[in-house]
mmCIF file of C-alpha atoms in Angstrom:
data_model
loop_
_atom_site.group_PDB
_atom_site.id
_atom_site.type_symbol
_atom_site.label_atom_id
_atom_site.label_comp_id
_atom_site.label_asym_id
_atom_site.label_seq_id
_atom_site.Cartn_x
_atom_site.Cartn_y
_atom_site.Cartn_z
ATOM 1 C CA MET T 21 14.794 -12.577 4.485
ATOM 2 C CA GLU T 22 15.105 -12.563 0.725
ATOM 3 C CA SER T 23 11.700 -13.138 -1.084
ATOM 4 C CA PRO T 24 11.268 -15.778 -3.620
ATOM 5 C CA VAL T 25 9.283 -13.387 -5.665
ATOM 6 C CA PRO T 26 11.358 -10.481 -7.243
ATOM 7 C CA PHE T 27 8.540 -7.943 -6.964
ATOM 8 C CA LEU T 28 8.452 -8.255 -3.218
ATOM 9 C CA HIS T 29 11.124 -6.088 -1.904
ATOM 10 C CA GLY T 30 12.430 -5.450 1.646
ATOM 11 C CA ASP T 31 11.637 -6.958 4.933
ATOM 12 C CA ARG T 32 8.975 -9.786 4.887
ATOM 13 C CA GLU T 33 8.284 -8.925 8.580
ATOM 14 C CA VAL T 34 5.916 -6.293 7.578
ATOM 15 C CA ILE T 35 3.619 -8.697 5.878
ATOM 16 C CA ASP T 36 4.065 -11.094 8.717
ATOM 17 C CA VAL T 37 2.716 -8.615 11.060
ATOM 18 C CA LEU T 38 -0.250 -7.884 8.795
ATOM 19 C CA CYS T 39 -1.159 -11.572 8.598
ATOM 20 C CA ARG T 40 -0.785 -12.004 12.422
ATOM 21 C CA ARG T 41 -2.906 -9.097 12.968
ATOM 22 C CA HIS T 42 -5.514 -10.533 10.519
ATOM 23 C CA ALA T 43 -5.468 -13.928 12.385
ATOM 24 C CA ALA T 44 -5.911 -12.092 15.701
ATOM 25 C CA ARG T 45 -8.683 -10.097 14.156
ATOM 26 C CA SER T 46 -7.095 -6.847 15.655
ATOM 27 C CA THR T 47 -8.244 -3.348 14.679
ATOM 28 C CA PRO T 48 -6.711 0.111 15.153
ATOM 29 C CA GLY T 49 -6.999 1.154 18.766
ATOM 30 C CA ALA T 50 -7.456 -2.414 19.931
ATOM 31 C CA ARG T 51 -4.058 -4.066 19.152
ATOM 32 C CA THR T 52 -2.493 -7.017 20.675
ATOM 33 C CA ASP T 53 0.959 -5.737 19.552
ATOM 34 C CA GLU T 54 2.955 -2.546 19.955
ATOM 35 C CA HIS T 55 3.603 -2.054 16.147
ATOM 36 C CA ARG T 56 2.366 0.882 14.159
ATOM 37 C CA VAL T 57 1.884 -0.123 10.586
ATOM 38 C CA ALA T 58 1.563 2.285 7.711
ATOM 39 C CA LEU T 59 0.468 1.790 4.043
ATOM 40 C CA VAL T 60 2.170 4.165 1.625
ATOM 41 C CA ILE T 61 0.602 4.554 -1.775
ATOM 42 C CA GLY T 62 2.312 6.722 -4.312
ATOM 43 C CA GLY T 63 0.928 8.436 -7.448
ATOM 44 C CA GLY T 64 1.425 7.814 -11.031
ATOM 45 C CA GLY T 65 -1.670 8.740 -13.065
ATOM 46 C CA MET T 66 -3.133 5.706 -14.779
ATOM 47 C CA ARG T 67 -0.319 3.640 -13.601
ATOM 48 C CA GLY T 68 -2.264 3.737 -10.420
ATOM 49 C CA ALA T 69 -4.178 0.871 -11.976
ATOM 50 C CA TYR T 70 -1.503 -1.503 -10.713
ATOM 51 C CA VAL T 71 -1.899 -0.289 -7.243
ATOM 52 C CA ALA T 72 -5.686 -0.354 -7.413
ATOM 53 C CA GLY T 73 -5.428 -3.971 -8.094
ATOM 54 C CA MET T 74 -3.048 -4.537 -5.315
ATOM 55 C CA LEU T 75 -5.481 -2.790 -2.884
ATOM 56 C CA ARG T 76 -8.273 -4.779 -4.091
ATOM 57 C CA ALA T 77 -6.333 -7.993 -3.312
ATOM 58 C CA LEU T 78 -5.427 -6.758 0.175
ATOM 59 C CA ASP T 79 -9.020 -5.724 0.829
ATOM 60 C CA ARG T 80 -10.097 -9.228 -0.332
ATOM 61 C CA ALA T 81 -7.588 -10.859 2.049
ATOM 62 C CA GLY T 82 -9.256 -8.866 4.902
ATOM 63 C CA LEU T 83 -6.089 -6.746 5.749
ATOM 64 C CA VAL T 84 -7.832 -3.253 5.831
ATOM 65 C CA PRO T 85 -8.143 -3.405 9.612
ATOM 66 C CA ALA T 86 -4.472 -4.460 9.912
ATOM 67 C CA PHE T 87 -3.202 -1.058 9.038
ATOM 68 C CA ASP T 88 -2.933 1.910 11.457
ATOM 69 C CA GLU T 89 -2.619 4.644 8.792
ATOM 70 C CA VAL T 90 -2.466 5.239 5.198
ATOM 71 C CA TYR T 91 -0.384 7.788 3.304
ATOM 72 C CA GLY T 92 -1.487 8.676 -0.281
ATOM 73 C CA ALA T 93 -0.343 11.233 -2.857
ATOM 74 C CA SER T 94 -1.959 12.048 -6.126
ATOM 75 C CA SER T 95 -3.926 8.985 -7.522
ATOM 76 C CA GLY T 96 -2.645 7.105 -4.525
ATOM 77 C CA GLY T 97 -4.616 9.426 -2.264
ATOM 78 C CA PHE T 98 -7.838 8.648 -4.153
ATOM 79 C CA SER T 99 -7.048 4.859 -4.025
ATOM 80 C CA GLY T 100 -6.316 5.121 -0.403
ATOM 81 C CA ALA T 101 -9.598 6.638 0.328
ATOM 82 C CA ALA T 102 -11.328 3.992 -1.497
ATOM 83 C CA PHE T 103 -9.312 1.272 0.298
ATOM 84 C CA LEU T 104 -10.145 2.726 3.744
ATOM 85 C CA THR T 105 -13.937 3.222 3.036
ATOM 86 C CA GLY T 106 -14.531 -0.373 1.648
ATOM 87 C CA ASP T 107 -14.453 0.775 -1.961
ATOM 88 C CA ALA T 108 -11.335 -0.901 -3.233
ATOM 89 C CA ALA T 109 -12.915 -3.328 -5.665
ATOM 90 C CA ALA T 110 -14.999 -0.422 -7.312
ATOM 91 C CA CYS T 111 -11.867 1.845 -7.464
ATOM 92 C CA ALA T 112 -10.010 -0.942 -9.299
ATOM 93 C CA ALA T 113 -12.845 -1.439 -11.702
ATOM 94 C CA SER T 114 -13.095 2.295 -12.346
ATOM 95 C CA TYR T 115 -9.793 2.427 -14.019
ATOM 96 C CA PRO T 116 -10.757 0.410 -17.230
ATOM 97 C CA GLU T 117 -14.445 1.119 -17.011
ATOM 98 C CA ASP T 118 -14.781 4.790 -16.251
ATOM 99 C CA LEU T 119 -11.283 6.502 -16.695
ATOM 100 C CA CYS T 120 -10.263 5.190 -20.137
ATOM 101 C CA THR T 121 -12.059 7.917 -21.953
ATOM 102 C CA ASP T 122 -11.255 11.256 -23.394
ATOM 103 C CA VAL T 123 -13.599 12.915 -21.114
ATOM 104 C CA PHE T 124 -11.154 12.148 -18.323
ATOM 105 C CA ILE T 125 -7.801 12.336 -20.261
ATOM 106 C CA ASN T 126 -7.467 14.110 -23.556
ATOM 107 C CA MET T 127 -4.132 15.411 -24.849
ATOM 108 C CA ARG T 128 -6.098 17.596 -27.381
ATOM 109 C CA ARG T 129 -6.874 19.830 -24.556
ATOM 110 C CA LEU T 130 -3.177 20.642 -24.073
ATOM 111 C CA GLY T 131 -2.667 24.347 -24.437
ATOM 112 C CA THR T 132 -6.365 25.205 -24.016
ATOM 113 C CA ARG T 133 -8.184 26.309 -20.779
ATOM 114 C CA ARG T 134 -9.265 22.958 -20.017
ATOM 115 C CA PRO T 135 -6.900 20.510 -18.295
ATOM 116 C CA VAL T 136 -5.629 17.339 -20.018
ATOM 117 C CA VAL T 137 -6.641 15.479 -17.025
ATOM 118 C CA ALA T 138 -10.208 16.312 -15.745
ATOM 119 C CA LEU T 139 -10.074 15.956 -11.949
ATOM 120 C CA ASP T 140 -13.647 17.272 -11.796
ATOM 121 C CA HIS T 141 -14.794 14.239 -13.900
ATOM 122 C CA LEU T 142 -12.981 11.824 -11.496
ATOM 123 C CA VAL T 143 -14.497 13.556 -8.371
ATOM 124 C CA ASN T 144 -17.922 14.369 -9.325
ATOM 125 C CA ASP T 145 -18.935 11.949 -12.055
ATOM 126 C CA VAL T 146 -16.999 8.684 -11.341
ATOM 127 C CA LEU T 147 -16.640 8.964 -7.526
ATOM 128 C CA GLY T 148 -19.872 10.809 -7.138
ATOM 129 C CA GLU T 149 -22.231 8.885 -9.351
ATOM 130 C CA ARG T 150 -20.850 5.872 -11.334
ATOM 131 C CA LYS T 151 -18.921 4.296 -8.525
ATOM 132 C CA PRO T 152 -19.804 6.416 -5.420
ATOM 133 C CA LEU T 153 -17.060 6.760 -2.890
ATOM 134 C CA ALA T 154 -18.264 6.939 0.741
ATOM 135 C CA TRP T 155 -16.932 10.456 1.058
ATOM 136 C CA HIS T 156 -18.794 10.968 4.382
ATOM 137 C CA ALA T 157 -16.620 8.185 5.959
ATOM 138 C CA LEU T 158 -13.367 9.977 5.442
ATOM 139 C CA GLY T 159 -11.975 11.467 8.620
ATOM 140 C CA HIS T 160 -13.960 8.593 10.684
ATOM 141 C CA THR T 161 -12.275 5.463 9.332
ATOM 142 C CA PRO T 162 -10.443 3.470 12.019
ATOM 143 C CA ALA T 163 -7.184 4.134 10.320
ATOM 144 C CA PRO T 164 -6.665 7.638 9.045
ATOM 145 C CA LEU T 165 -5.875 8.736 5.640
ATOM 146 C CA ARG T 166 -2.816 11.109 5.247
ATOM 147 C CA VAL T 167 -3.061 13.101 1.973
ATOM 148 C CA VAL T 168 0.343 14.257 0.853
ATOM 149 C CA ALA T 169 0.634 17.362 -1.281
ATOM 150 C CA THR T 170 3.515 19.736 -2.546
ATOM 151 C CA ASP T 171 3.408 23.417 -1.577
ATOM 152 C CA ALA T 172 3.597 25.299 -4.974
ATOM 153 C CA ALA T 173 5.660 27.985 -3.384
ATOM 154 C CA ASP T 174 8.761 26.092 -2.333
ATOM 155 C CA LEU T 175 8.052 22.509 -3.601
ATOM 156 C CA THR T 176 8.205 20.883 -0.306
ATOM 157 C CA ALA T 177 5.807 18.047 0.733
ATOM 158 C CA HIS T 178 3.420 18.374 3.550
ATOM 159 C CA THR T 179 0.495 16.250 5.052
ATOM 160 C CA LEU T 180 -2.667 18.328 4.583
ATOM 161 C CA GLU T 181 -4.663 18.925 7.777
ATOM 162 C CA GLY T 182 -8.128 20.160 8.840
ATOM 163 C CA MET T 183 -10.432 18.233 6.462
ATOM 164 C CA GLU T 184 -13.895 17.922 8.174
ATOM 165 C CA THR T 185 -16.490 18.013 5.450
ATOM 166 C CA VAL T 186 -16.927 16.142 2.223
ATOM 167 C CA ALA T 187 -16.054 19.247 0.393
ATOM 168 C CA ASP T 188 -12.828 19.468 2.358
ATOM 169 C CA TRP T 189 -11.815 16.046 1.446
ATOM 170 C CA GLN T 190 -12.506 16.488 -2.240
ATOM 171 C CA GLN T 191 -10.633 19.736 -2.152
ATOM 172 C CA ALA T 192 -7.579 18.000 -0.389
ATOM 173 C CA LEU T 193 -7.446 15.125 -2.825
ATOM 174 C CA ARG T 194 -7.774 17.503 -5.749
ATOM 175 C CA ALA T 195 -4.742 19.518 -4.346
ATOM 176 C CA SER T 196 -2.731 16.311 -3.974
ATOM 177 C CA ALA T 197 -3.207 15.618 -7.754
ATOM 178 C CA ALA T 198 -3.018 19.015 -9.345
ATOM 179 C CA ILE T 199 -0.449 19.319 -12.049
ATOM 180 C CA PRO T 200 -0.243 22.697 -14.047
ATOM 181 C CA LEU T 201 -0.597 22.191 -17.683
ATOM 182 C CA LEU T 202 -1.987 18.661 -17.219
ATOM 183 C CA ALA T 203 -4.505 18.441 -14.326
ATOM 184 C CA GLY T 204 -5.292 22.050 -13.502
ATOM 185 C CA PRO T 205 -3.667 24.872 -11.688
ATOM 186 C CA PRO T 206 -2.550 24.824 -8.028
ATOM 187 C CA ILE T 207 -5.401 24.202 -5.506
ATOM 188 C CA PRO T 208 -5.842 26.434 -2.471
ATOM 189 C CA TRP T 209 -6.034 24.869 0.928
ATOM 190 C CA GLY T 210 -5.239 26.325 4.376
ATOM 191 C CA GLY T 211 -3.929 29.468 3.100
ATOM 192 C CA ARG T 212 -1.349 27.873 0.558
ATOM 193 C CA ARG T 213 -1.504 26.606 -2.963
ATOM 194 C CA TRP T 214 -0.865 22.942 -3.592
ATOM 195 C CA VAL T 215 0.133 20.678 -6.462
ATOM 196 C CA ASP T 216 0.719 16.951 -6.952
ATOM 197 C CA GLY T 217 2.258 15.325 -3.761
ATOM 198 C CA SER T 218 4.470 13.121 -6.116
ATOM 199 C CA VAL T 219 6.397 16.294 -7.236
ATOM 200 C CA ALA T 220 8.245 16.530 -3.905
ATOM 201 C CA GLU T 221 7.561 13.183 -2.315
ATOM 202 C CA PRO T 222 6.786 10.264 -4.658
ATOM 203 C CA LEU T 223 6.579 7.804 -1.826
ATOM 204 C CA ALA T 224 5.962 8.952 1.786
ATOM 205 C CA MET T 225 8.068 6.107 3.397
ATOM 206 C CA ALA T 226 10.424 8.397 5.376
ATOM 207 C CA ARG T 227 7.333 10.591 6.351
ATOM 208 C CA ALA T 228 5.594 7.485 7.861
ATOM 209 C CA LEU T 229 8.745 6.519 9.697
ATOM 210 C CA ARG T 230 9.108 10.046 11.143
ATOM 211 C CA GLY T 231 5.458 9.769 12.177
ATOM 212 C CA GLY T 232 6.054 6.799 14.380
ATOM 213 C CA ALA T 233 5.456 3.914 12.019
ATOM 214 C CA THR T 234 7.519 0.734 12.989
ATOM 215 C CA HIS T 235 6.509 -1.028 9.868
ATOM 216 C CA VAL T 236 5.632 0.333 6.347
ATOM 217 C CA LEU T 237 4.214 -1.444 3.381
ATOM 218 C CA VAL T 238 4.692 0.403 0.079
ATOM 219 C CA LEU T 239 2.681 -0.153 -2.956
ATOM 220 C CA LEU T 240 4.632 0.610 -6.331
ATOM 221 C CA CYS T 241 3.025 1.548 -9.767
ATOM 222 C CA ARG T 242 6.235 0.711 -11.388
ATOM 223 C CA GLY T 243 7.940 -2.848 -11.690
ATOM 224 C CA SER T 244 11.715 -3.377 -11.984
ATOM 225 C CA ASP T 245 11.535 -3.216 -15.721
ATOM 226 C CA ASP T 246 10.081 0.471 -15.499
ATOM 227 C CA LEU T 247 12.755 1.872 -13.233
ATOM 228 C CA HIS T 248 15.592 3.916 -14.661
ATOM 229 C CA HIS T 249 18.879 1.892 -14.731
ATOM 230 C CA ASP T 250 20.736 4.770 -12.902
ATOM 231 C CA ALA T 251 18.692 6.212 -10.135
ATOM 232 C CA ASP T 252 21.582 8.639 -9.392
ATOM 233 C CA ALA T 253 21.581 10.215 -12.689
ATOM 234 C CA GLY T 254 19.331 13.115 -11.708
ATOM 235 C CA LEU T 255 16.907 14.834 -13.781
ATOM 236 C CA SER T 256 17.597 14.927 -17.629
ATOM 237 C CA LEU T 257 18.085 18.332 -19.350
ATOM 238 C CA TRP T 258 14.688 18.260 -20.840
ATOM 239 C CA ALA T 259 13.088 17.566 -17.468
ATOM 240 C CA ARG T 260 15.126 20.550 -15.821
ATOM 241 C CA ALA T 261 13.987 22.726 -18.542
ATOM 242 C CA LEU T 262 10.362 21.665 -18.035
ATOM 243 C CA ASP T 263 10.741 22.278 -14.343
ATOM 244 C CA ARG T 264 11.812 25.856 -15.043
ATOM 245 C CA LEU T 265 8.715 26.282 -17.302
ATOM 246 C CA VAL T 266 6.345 24.591 -14.859
ATOM 247 C CA PRO T 267 7.768 23.926 -11.418
ATOM 248 C CA GLY T 268 7.550 20.160 -10.445
ATOM 249 C CA LEU T 269 6.310 18.865 -13.888
ATOM 250 C CA GLY T 270 9.804 17.772 -15.046
ATOM 251 C CA SER T 271 10.241 15.960 -11.817
ATOM 252 C CA LEU T 272 6.957 14.080 -12.336
ATOM 253 C CA ALA T 273 7.921 13.161 -15.808
ATOM 254 C CA GLN T 274 11.138 11.500 -14.522
ATOM 255 C CA GLY T 275 9.315 9.245 -12.230
ATOM 256 C CA SER T 276 11.234 6.136 -13.114
ATOM 257 C CA ARG T 277 14.502 7.630 -11.848
ATOM 258 C CA ARG T 278 12.872 8.946 -8.585
ATOM 259 C CA TYR T 279 11.053 5.685 -7.785
ATOM 260 C CA GLY T 280 14.275 3.815 -8.112
ATOM 261 C CA ALA T 281 16.027 6.226 -5.596
ATOM 262 C CA ASP T 282 13.133 6.044 -3.013
ATOM 263 C CA LEU T 283 13.133 2.161 -3.318
ATOM 264 C CA ARG T 284 16.614 2.182 -1.761
ATOM 265 C CA LEU T 285 15.013 3.112 1.525
ATOM 266 C CA VAL T 286 13.357 -0.243 1.306
ATOM 267 C CA THR T 287 16.156 -2.320 0.043
ATOM 268 C CA ASP T 288 19.108 -0.802 2.058
ATOM 269 C CA ALA T 289 18.799 -1.759 5.717
ATOM 270 C CA ALA T 290 21.724 0.743 6.437
ATOM 271 C CA HIS T 291 19.978 3.742 4.875
ATOM 272 C CA PRO T 292 20.384 6.906 6.829
ATOM 273 C CA ASP T 293 16.600 7.828 6.744
ATOM 274 C CA ARG T 294 15.492 4.334 7.827
ATOM 275 C CA GLY T 295 16.331 3.830 11.439
ATOM 276 C CA PRO T 296 14.902 0.792 13.053
ATOM 277 C CA GLY T 297 11.924 0.560 10.933
ATOM 278 C CA HIS T 298 10.798 -2.358 8.868
ATOM 279 C CA LEU T 299 9.843 -1.658 5.257
ATOM 280 C CA ALA T 300 8.529 -3.776 2.344
ATOM 281 C CA ALA T 301 7.462 -2.878 -1.160
ATOM 282 C CA ILE T 302 5.227 -4.769 -3.639
ATOM 283 C CA GLY T 303 5.577 -3.884 -7.227
ATOM 284 C CA PRO T 304 3.918 -5.120 -10.473
ATOM 285 C CA ALA T 305 5.301 -8.554 -11.392
ATOM 286 C CA ARG T 306 5.424 -7.485 -15.077
ATOM 287 C CA SER T 307 4.461 -4.452 -17.269
ATOM 288 C CA ALA T 308 1.135 -3.923 -19.024
ATOM 289 C CA GLY T 309 3.007 -1.517 -21.364
ATOM 290 C CA MET T 310 1.183 1.596 -20.294
ATOM 291 C CA GLY T 311 1.992 5.059 -19.257
ATOM 292 C CA ALA T 312 0.556 7.659 -16.811
ATOM 293 C CA LEU T 313 -1.801 8.979 -19.418
ATOM 294 C CA CYS T 314 -2.882 5.669 -21.127
ATOM 295 C CA VAL T 315 -6.556 5.358 -21.950
ATOM 296 C CA ASP T 316 -6.295 2.004 -23.578
ATOM 297 C CA ALA T 317 -8.896 -0.020 -21.545
ATOM 298 C CA LEU T 318 -7.331 -3.396 -22.352
ATOM 299 C CA ARG T 319 -3.827 -2.335 -21.061
ATOM 300 C CA VAL T 320 -5.356 -0.508 -18.013
ATOM 301 C CA GLY T 321 -7.495 -3.605 -17.294
ATOM 302 C CA ALA T 322 -4.343 -5.689 -17.563
ATOM 303 C CA ALA T 323 -2.499 -3.478 -15.204
ATOM 304 C CA VAL T 324 -5.231 -3.958 -12.594
ATOM 305 C CA ARG T 325 -5.006 -7.720 -12.858
ATOM 306 C CA ILE T 326 -1.334 -7.691 -12.757
ATOM 307 C CA GLY T 327 -1.359 -5.535 -9.652
ATOM 308 C CA ASP T 328 -3.892 -8.028 -7.992
ATOM 309 C CA GLU T 329 -1.948 -11.053 -8.973
ATOM 310 C CA SER T 330 1.270 -9.458 -7.596
ATOM 311 C CA ALA T 331 -0.098 -8.748 -4.157
ATOM 312 C CA VAL T 332 -1.574 -12.132 -3.925
ATOM 313 C CA ALA T 333 1.709 -13.732 -4.857
ATOM 314 C CA ALA T 334 3.531 -11.606 -2.321
ATOM 315 C CA LEU T 335 1.169 -12.573 0.513
ATOM 316 C CA ASP T 336 1.416 -16.266 -0.484
ATOM 317 C CA ALA T 337 5.211 -16.075 -0.618
ATOM 318 C CA VAL T 338 5.387 -14.823 3.046
ATOM 319 C CA ALA T 339 2.795 -17.277 4.180
ATOM 320 C CA ALA T 340 4.691 -20.170 2.591
#
């Protein structure tokens, strides 16, 4: 069924299932239906502010228990962790309040031994002290968090396994967000070295379907205006050159093309990777005019509000 809101893509059945579960107060492991519903959260650096606002709205609507698993890559991994541990509102607030600073992102560090994006500041200062994440709860939430990262050796995406301690989860989330030249060198885990999950798999929708999900809700950090007009164009010459210099970096820089290609899995019911699954995606209703490394608190705060409003409008549209 076509949605009356242009930023709600795909099959409204996904949100219908979530709302029915909320009404029935069902929880993972104690369902009254046979569905398996996955939430997929992509990365995007500071564009993740849109998604953080969406997660805040989903949490406020009481929909956290309606999901059976959450897939997150890069900033989406951190946001997914906050969503599952009850910290979605604090995560949304952290974008304009704690991350819009040159302590976290500083282009003057490019070419030095210090990363442009300081993941240690995010993990230790922001999520450790200012707005503490319930790290100890990860691995024990009713719905599990699946952290997606890219193997630096062959640039293939994998779901990281074996996290047991707080330090393990912090290392895994760092691995999912590491970007050479920007956010630090590859991170070791399980005998391999890992970089940002978005390099190989911007949105883990097909992964969720292969894992048994019958319904998938995807949260996008790019609206229709931020997608490339030709998703089949492939990487530009400068992006391919950047990939040769730093494997994966050019692919990340061309996110607008890759998001557009991935979105086809949601909008094309005949897509070969889709099968019988139901997919829906919520994107920002409008643009705040910001990029992945934006530290303008006004723009970033606007992105959080836009994401929140977009999720609310999508839920209301289906309820109506």
